Coordinates of C-alpha atoms in Angstrom, one line a residue:
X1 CA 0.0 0.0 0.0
X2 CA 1.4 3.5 -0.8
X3 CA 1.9 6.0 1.4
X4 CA -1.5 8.1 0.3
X5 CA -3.6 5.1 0.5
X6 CA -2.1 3.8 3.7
X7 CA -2.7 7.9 5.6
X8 CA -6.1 8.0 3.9
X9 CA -7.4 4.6 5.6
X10 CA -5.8 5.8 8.7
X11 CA -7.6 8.6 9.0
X12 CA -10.9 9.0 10.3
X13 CA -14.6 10.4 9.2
X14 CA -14.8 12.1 12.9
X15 CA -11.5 13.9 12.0
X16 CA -12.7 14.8 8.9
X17 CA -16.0 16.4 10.3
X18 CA -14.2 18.1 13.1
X19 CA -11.8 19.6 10.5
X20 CA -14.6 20.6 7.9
X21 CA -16.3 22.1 11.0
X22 CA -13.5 24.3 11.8
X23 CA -12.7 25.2 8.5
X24 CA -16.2 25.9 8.2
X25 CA -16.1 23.7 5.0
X26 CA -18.2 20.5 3.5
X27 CA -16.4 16.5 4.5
X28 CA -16.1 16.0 1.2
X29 CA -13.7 18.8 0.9
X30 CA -11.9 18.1 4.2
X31 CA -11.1 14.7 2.0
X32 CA -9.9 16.7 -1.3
X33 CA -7.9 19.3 1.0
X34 CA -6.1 16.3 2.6
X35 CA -5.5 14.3 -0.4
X36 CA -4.0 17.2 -2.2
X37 CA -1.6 18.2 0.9
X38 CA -1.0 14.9 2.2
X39 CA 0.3 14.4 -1.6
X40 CA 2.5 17.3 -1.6
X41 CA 4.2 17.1 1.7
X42 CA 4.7 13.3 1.2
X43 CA 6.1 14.9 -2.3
X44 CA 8.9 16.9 -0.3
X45 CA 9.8 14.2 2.2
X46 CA 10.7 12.1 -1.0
X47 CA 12.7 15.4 -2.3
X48 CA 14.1 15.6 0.9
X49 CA 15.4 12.4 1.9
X50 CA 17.9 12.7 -0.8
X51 CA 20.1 14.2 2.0
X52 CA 21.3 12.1 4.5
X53 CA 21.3 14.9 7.3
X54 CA 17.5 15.8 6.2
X55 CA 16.8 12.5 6.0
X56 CA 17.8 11.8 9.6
X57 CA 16.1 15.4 10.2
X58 CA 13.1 13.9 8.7
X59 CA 12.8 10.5 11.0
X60 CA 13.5 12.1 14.2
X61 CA 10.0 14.2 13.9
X62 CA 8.4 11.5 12.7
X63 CA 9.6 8.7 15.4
X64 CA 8.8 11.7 18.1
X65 CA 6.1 10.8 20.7
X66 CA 4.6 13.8 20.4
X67 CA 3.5 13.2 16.9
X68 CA 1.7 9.7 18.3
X69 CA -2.4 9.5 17.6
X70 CA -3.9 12.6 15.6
X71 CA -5.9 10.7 13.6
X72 CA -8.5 9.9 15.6
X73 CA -11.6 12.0 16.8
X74 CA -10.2 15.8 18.3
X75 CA -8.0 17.9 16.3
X76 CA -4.7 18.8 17.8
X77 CA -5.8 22.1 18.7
X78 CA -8.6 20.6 20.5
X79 CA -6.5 18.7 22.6
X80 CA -4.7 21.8 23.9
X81 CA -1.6 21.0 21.5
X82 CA 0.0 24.5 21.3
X83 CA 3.7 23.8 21.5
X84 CA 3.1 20.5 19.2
X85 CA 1.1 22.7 16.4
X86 CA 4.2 25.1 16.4
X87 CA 6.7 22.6 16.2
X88 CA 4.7 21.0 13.1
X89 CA 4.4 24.5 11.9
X90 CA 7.6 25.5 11.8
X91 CA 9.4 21.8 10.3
X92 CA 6.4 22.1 7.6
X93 CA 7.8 25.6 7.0
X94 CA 11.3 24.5 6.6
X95 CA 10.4 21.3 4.9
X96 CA 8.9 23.5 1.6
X97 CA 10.8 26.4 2.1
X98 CA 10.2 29.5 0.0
X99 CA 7.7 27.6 -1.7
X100 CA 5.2 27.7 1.3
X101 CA 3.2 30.4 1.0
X102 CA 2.8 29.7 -2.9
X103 CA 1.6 25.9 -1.8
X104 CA -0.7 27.0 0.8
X105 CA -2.2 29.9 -2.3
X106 CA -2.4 27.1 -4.8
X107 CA -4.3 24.7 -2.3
X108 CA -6.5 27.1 -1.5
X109 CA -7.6 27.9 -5.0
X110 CA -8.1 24.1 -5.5
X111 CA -10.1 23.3 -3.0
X112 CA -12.3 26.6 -2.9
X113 CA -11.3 27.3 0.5
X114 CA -12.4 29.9 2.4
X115 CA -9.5 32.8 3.0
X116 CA -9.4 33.1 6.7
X117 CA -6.8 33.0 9.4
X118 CA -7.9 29.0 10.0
X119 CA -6.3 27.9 7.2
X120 CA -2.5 27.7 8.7
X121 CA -4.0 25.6 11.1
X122 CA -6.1 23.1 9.3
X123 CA -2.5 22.9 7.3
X124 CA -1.1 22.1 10.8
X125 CA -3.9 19.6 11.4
X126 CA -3.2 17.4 8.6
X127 CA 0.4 17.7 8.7
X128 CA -0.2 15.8 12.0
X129 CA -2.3 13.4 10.7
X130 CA 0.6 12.8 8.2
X131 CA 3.1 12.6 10.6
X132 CA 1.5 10.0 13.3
X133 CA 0.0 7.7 10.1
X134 CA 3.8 7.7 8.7
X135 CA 4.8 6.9 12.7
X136 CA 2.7 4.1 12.5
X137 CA 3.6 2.5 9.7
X138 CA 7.0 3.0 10.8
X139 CA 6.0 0.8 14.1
X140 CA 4.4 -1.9 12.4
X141 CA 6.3 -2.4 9.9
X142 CA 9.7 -2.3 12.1
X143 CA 11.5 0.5 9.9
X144 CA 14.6 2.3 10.5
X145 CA 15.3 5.2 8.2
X146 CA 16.8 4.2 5.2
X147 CA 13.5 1.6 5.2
X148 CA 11.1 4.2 5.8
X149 CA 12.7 6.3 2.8
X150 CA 12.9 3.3 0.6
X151 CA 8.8 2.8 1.3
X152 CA 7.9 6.3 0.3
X153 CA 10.6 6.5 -2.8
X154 CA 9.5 3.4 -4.4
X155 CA 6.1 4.7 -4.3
X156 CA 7.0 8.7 -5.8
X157 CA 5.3 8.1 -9.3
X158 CA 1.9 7.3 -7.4
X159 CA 2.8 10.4 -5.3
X160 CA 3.7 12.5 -7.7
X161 CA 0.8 11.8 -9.7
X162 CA -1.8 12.7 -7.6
X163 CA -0.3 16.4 -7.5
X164 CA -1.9 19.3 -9.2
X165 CA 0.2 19.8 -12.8
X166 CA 0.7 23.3 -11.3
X167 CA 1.8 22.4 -7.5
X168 CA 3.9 19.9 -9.5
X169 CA 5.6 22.7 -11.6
X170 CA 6.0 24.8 -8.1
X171 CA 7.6 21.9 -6.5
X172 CA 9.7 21.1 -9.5
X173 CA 8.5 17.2 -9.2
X174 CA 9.6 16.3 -13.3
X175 CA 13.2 16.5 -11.9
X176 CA 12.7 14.4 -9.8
X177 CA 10.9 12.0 -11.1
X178 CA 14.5 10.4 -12.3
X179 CA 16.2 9.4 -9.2
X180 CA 15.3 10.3 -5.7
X181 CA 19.0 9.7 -3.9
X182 CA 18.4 8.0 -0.2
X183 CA 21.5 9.0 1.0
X184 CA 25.3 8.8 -0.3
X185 CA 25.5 5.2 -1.2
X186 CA 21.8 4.1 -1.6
X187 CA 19.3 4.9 -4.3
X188 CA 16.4 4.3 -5.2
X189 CA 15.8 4.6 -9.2
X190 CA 13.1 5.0 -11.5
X191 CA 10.9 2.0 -12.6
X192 CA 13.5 1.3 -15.9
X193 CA 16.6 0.6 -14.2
X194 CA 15.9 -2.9 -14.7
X195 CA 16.8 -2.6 -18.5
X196 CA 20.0 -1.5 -17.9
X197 CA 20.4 -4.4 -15.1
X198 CA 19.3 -6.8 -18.1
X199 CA 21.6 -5.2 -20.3
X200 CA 24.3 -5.3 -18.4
X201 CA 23.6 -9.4 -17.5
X202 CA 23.4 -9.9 -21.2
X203 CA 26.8 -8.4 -22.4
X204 CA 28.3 -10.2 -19.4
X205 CA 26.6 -13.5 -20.2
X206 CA 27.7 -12.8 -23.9
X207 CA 31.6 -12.6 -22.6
X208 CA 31.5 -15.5 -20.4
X209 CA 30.4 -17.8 -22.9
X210 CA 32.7 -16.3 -25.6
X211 CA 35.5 -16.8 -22.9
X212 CA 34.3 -20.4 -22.1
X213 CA 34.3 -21.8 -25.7
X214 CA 37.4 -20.4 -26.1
X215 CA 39.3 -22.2 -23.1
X216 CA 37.4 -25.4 -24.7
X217 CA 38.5 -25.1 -27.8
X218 CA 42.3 -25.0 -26.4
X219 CA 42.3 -27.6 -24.1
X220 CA 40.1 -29.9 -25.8
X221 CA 37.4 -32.0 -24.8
X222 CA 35.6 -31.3 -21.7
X223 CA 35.0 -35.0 -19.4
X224 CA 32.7 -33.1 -16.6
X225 CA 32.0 -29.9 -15.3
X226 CA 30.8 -29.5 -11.4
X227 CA 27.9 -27.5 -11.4
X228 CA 26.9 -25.1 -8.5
X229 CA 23.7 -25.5 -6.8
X230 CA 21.3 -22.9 -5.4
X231 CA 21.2 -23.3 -2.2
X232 CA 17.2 -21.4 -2.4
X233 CA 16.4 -24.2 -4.2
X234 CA 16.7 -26.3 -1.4
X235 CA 13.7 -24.6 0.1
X236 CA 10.2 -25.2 -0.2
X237 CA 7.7 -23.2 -1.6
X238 CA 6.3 -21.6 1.6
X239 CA 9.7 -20.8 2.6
X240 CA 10.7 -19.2 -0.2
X241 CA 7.8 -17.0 -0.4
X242 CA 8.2 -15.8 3.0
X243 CA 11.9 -15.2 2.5
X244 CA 10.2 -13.0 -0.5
X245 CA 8.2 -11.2 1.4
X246 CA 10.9 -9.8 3.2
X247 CA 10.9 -7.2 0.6
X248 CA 13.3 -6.8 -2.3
X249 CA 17.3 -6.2 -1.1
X250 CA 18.9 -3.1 -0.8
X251 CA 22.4 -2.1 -0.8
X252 CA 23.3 -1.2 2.6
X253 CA 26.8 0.4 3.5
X254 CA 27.8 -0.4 7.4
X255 CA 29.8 2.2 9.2
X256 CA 33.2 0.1 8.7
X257 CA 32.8 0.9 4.8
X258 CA 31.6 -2.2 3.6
X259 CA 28.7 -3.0 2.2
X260 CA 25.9 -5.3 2.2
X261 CA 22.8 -6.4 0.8
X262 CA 19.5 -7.8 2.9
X263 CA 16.2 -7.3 2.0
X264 CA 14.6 -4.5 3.3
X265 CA 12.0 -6.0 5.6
X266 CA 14.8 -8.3 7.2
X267 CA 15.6 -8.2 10.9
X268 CA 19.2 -6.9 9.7
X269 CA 18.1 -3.1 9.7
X270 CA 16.3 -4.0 12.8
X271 CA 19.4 -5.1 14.4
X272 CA 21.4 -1.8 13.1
X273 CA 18.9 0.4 14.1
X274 CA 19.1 -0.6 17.7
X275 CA 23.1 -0.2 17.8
X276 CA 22.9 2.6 16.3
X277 CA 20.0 3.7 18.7
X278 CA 21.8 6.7 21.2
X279 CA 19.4 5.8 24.2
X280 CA 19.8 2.6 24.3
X281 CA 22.7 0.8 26.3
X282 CA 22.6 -2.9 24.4
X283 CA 21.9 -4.7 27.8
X284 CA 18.0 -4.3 27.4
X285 CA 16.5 -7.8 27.1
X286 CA 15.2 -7.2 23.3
X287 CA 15.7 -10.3 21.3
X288 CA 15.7 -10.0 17.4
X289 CA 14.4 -13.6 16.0
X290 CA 16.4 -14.4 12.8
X291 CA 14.5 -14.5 9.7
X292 CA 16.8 -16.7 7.2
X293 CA 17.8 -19.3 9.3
X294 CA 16.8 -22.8 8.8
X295 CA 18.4 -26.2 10.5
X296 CA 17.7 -29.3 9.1
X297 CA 15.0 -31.4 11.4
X298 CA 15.9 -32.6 14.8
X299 CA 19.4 -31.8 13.6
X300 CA 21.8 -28.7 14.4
X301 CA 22.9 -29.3 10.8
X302 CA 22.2 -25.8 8.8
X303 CA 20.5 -25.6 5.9
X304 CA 23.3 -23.9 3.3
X305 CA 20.5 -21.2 3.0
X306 CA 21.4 -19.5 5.9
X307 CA 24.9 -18.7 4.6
X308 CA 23.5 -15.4 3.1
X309 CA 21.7 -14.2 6.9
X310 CA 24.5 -15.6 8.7
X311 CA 26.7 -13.4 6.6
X312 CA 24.5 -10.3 6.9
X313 CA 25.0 -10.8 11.1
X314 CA 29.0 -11.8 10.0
X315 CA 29.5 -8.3 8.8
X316 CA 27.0 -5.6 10.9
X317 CA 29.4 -7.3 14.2
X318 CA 33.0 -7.0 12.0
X319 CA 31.0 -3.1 11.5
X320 CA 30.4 -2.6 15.2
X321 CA 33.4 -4.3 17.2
X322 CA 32.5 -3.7 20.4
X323 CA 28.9 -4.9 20.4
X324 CA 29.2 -8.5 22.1
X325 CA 25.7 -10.8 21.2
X326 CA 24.4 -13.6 23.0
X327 CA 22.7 -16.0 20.5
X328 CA 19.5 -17.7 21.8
X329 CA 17.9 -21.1 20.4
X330 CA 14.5 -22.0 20.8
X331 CA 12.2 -25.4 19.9
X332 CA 8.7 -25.8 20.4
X333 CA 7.1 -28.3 23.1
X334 CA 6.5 -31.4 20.7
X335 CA 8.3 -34.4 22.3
X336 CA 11.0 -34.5 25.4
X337 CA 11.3 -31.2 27.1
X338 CA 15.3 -32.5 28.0
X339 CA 16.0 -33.3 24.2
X340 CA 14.3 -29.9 22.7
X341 CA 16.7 -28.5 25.2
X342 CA 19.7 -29.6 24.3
X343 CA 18.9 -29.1 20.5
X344 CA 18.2 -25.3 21.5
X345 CA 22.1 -25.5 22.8
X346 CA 23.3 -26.8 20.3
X347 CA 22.1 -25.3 17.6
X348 CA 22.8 -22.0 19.2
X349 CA 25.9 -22.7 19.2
X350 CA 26.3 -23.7 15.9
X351 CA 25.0 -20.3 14.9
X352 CA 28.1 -18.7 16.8
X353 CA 30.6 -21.5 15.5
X354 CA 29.9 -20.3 12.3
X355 CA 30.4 -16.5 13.2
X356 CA 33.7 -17.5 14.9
X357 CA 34.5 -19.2 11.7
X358 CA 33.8 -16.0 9.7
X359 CA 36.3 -14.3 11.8
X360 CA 34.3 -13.1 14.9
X361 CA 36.3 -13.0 18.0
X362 CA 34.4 -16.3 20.4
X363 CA 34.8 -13.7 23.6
X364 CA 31.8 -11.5 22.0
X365 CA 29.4 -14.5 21.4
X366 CA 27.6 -16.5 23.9
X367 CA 24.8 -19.3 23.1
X368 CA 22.5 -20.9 25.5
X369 CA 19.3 -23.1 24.3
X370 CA 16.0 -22.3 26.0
X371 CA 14.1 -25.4 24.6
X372 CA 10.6 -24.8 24.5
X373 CA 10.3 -21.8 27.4
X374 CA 9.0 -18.6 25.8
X375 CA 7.1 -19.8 23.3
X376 CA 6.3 -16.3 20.6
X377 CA 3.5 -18.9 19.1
X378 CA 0.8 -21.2 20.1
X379 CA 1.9 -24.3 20.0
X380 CA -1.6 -25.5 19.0
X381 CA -1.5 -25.0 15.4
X382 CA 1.6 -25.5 13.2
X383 CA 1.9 -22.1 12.5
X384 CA 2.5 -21.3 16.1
X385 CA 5.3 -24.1 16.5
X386 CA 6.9 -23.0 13.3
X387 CA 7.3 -19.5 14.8
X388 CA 8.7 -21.1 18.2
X389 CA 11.3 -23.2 16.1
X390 CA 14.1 -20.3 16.4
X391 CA 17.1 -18.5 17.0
X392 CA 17.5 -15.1 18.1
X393 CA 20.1 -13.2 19.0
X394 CA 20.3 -10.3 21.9
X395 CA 22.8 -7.2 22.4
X396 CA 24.9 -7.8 25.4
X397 CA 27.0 -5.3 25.1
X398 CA 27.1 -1.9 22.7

């Protein structure tokens, strides 16, 4: 769901009515104000997230408390929300800049609104309606900032769309309508950069088979080749599509310069938004369930699927070297309470064998299995006992 669609069906008809009545308006155009402004400011966050400092700017008023709930029944002014409607005011301000007062003209003449000294306010008013619907999402969904910016890039030509043609113009939306930059090293591109992906995979394919035939052609007739297998294709289909619904994967440079790719719903940005969290000491008891990490059954054998979350963890802990983990393994409470325990353990510490093996120093890992004791699931239903078959890991130290 795009960002529009998702504040729109988080909004509600008493807002709307309290809104119209203080605008002295119809509903209907309390809906047609807020769907042209909700469009335009979600228009200049997109704009505006192509600055890392506005970016973090931009997810520190969003993720404040303050901007929690105004989407319900009272209007903010109702609720006695002086200092919060001048904070909104003034970021709004900044956020469009000397464009503002030709927005808040334009919208007016669209909508047939009536010129009084309300207006600001109602602005205000669904700005925080904005603000706490984005805040939500970002909750539910689990998002640190590059996440949140990805969500509302990859949805800019719906956005942009439902701008005027002459706000559009004001806000200079065609040039941006190319590439919306995230921050230095991730972007986001328009819907073709898939041809030139192709393209580039075809000229490359070209070479290496042109390259191949060649080195058969010298040293003669080939007896075998050993072929490479997926290790995805291991999975089954339920798997896979859940690994899918992780979201697409997005190039993700840690703070030691290197880079890495997980998918963009994965507990990986979870995990780095937590570090990088400045209120938070790393020796809360908040575990982050793996999402990629299979075992084979009964067994503490992985499945070589794993490799690429195992990897992910491998390199945000090289990133952040003083941040000491204690991996946790988990069954659910089908057969002996003793034996799901010991599997827990052991596959726990598999999990950190194979971070030592990367080249994680053993003094910053810790395992311990908790068998079937704190179950996430019901362990009525399979589904339950799927989601209390796990491992998790937990920051012991930042």
């Amino acid at each position: 769901m795009n960002p529009i669609e998702y504040i729109r069906q988080n909004t509600s008809e008493q807002f709307h009515q309290k809104l119209a009545e203080y605008l002295s308006i119809d509903p209907s155009a309390a809906w047609k104000i807020q769907n042209e402004f909700t469009s335009c400011l979600v228009s200049r966050l997109i704009q505006n997230c192509g600055d890392r400092d506005q970016l973090n700017r931009i997810w520190d008023f969003i993720r404040d408390p303050a901007m929690s709930g105004w989407y319900g029944t009272k209007l903010v002014a109702e609720k006695g929300g002086t200092v919060i409607m001048q904070s909104i005011l003034q970021f709004v301000t900044e956020i469009f800049g000397k464009q503002w007062d030709q927005i808040q003209s334009q919208l007016i003449r669209h909508t047939d609104l009536p010129a009084n000294n309300k207006l600001e306010i109602g602005f205000v008013e669904l700005s925080a309606v904005v603000f706490s619907a984005l805040q939500k999402k970002s909750v539910e969904e689990g998002f640190g900032s590059d996440q949140f910016a990805t969500w509302i890039a990859n949805e800019k030509t719906k956005i942009f769309a439902v701008v005027p043609p002459d706000l559009a113009d004001t806000m200079n939306l065609t040039s941006t309508q190319v590439k919306v930059e995230l921050s230095e090293d991730t972007a986001v591109y328009s819907s073709y950069w898939w041809i030139w992906l192709v393209g580039v995979l075809l000229l490359l394919t070209g070479i290496f088979t042109g390259l191949k035939k060649c080195k058969r052609d010298t040293t003669g007739p080939v007896k075998s080749e050993i072929k490479e297998v997926d290790p995805y294709k291991t999975l089954d289909l339920v798997t896979r599509t859940k690994w899918e619904n992780l979201g697409f994967k997005i190039n993700y440079r840690l703070p030691d310069g290197n880079e890495y790719e997980f998918p963009d719903k994965g507990v990986e940005f979870k995990i780095i938004s937590y570090i990088d969290q400045p209120n938070t000491t790393g020796e809360e008891i908040k575990w982050f369930d793996f999402d990629r990490i299979l075992f084979n059954t009964g067994s503490s054998e992985l499945n070589p699927a794993s490799l690429d979350q195992l990897t992910g963890i491998f390199k945000i802990l090289r990133a952040y070297p003083t941040v000491h983990v204690k991996i946790g393994g988990y069954t659910d409470n089908v057969g002996d309470p003793a034996s799901n325990l010991k599997l827990s353990q052991s596959r726990a510490e598999r999990v950190v064998q194979e971070l030592i093996r990367m080249g994680i120093s053993s003094n910053r890992l810790e395992a311990e299995g908790y068998g079937d004791q704190h179950p996430v699931g019901d362990n009525n239903t399979p589904e339950g006992r799927e989601t209390n078959r796990r491992v998790s890991l937990r920051l012991t130290k930042r």
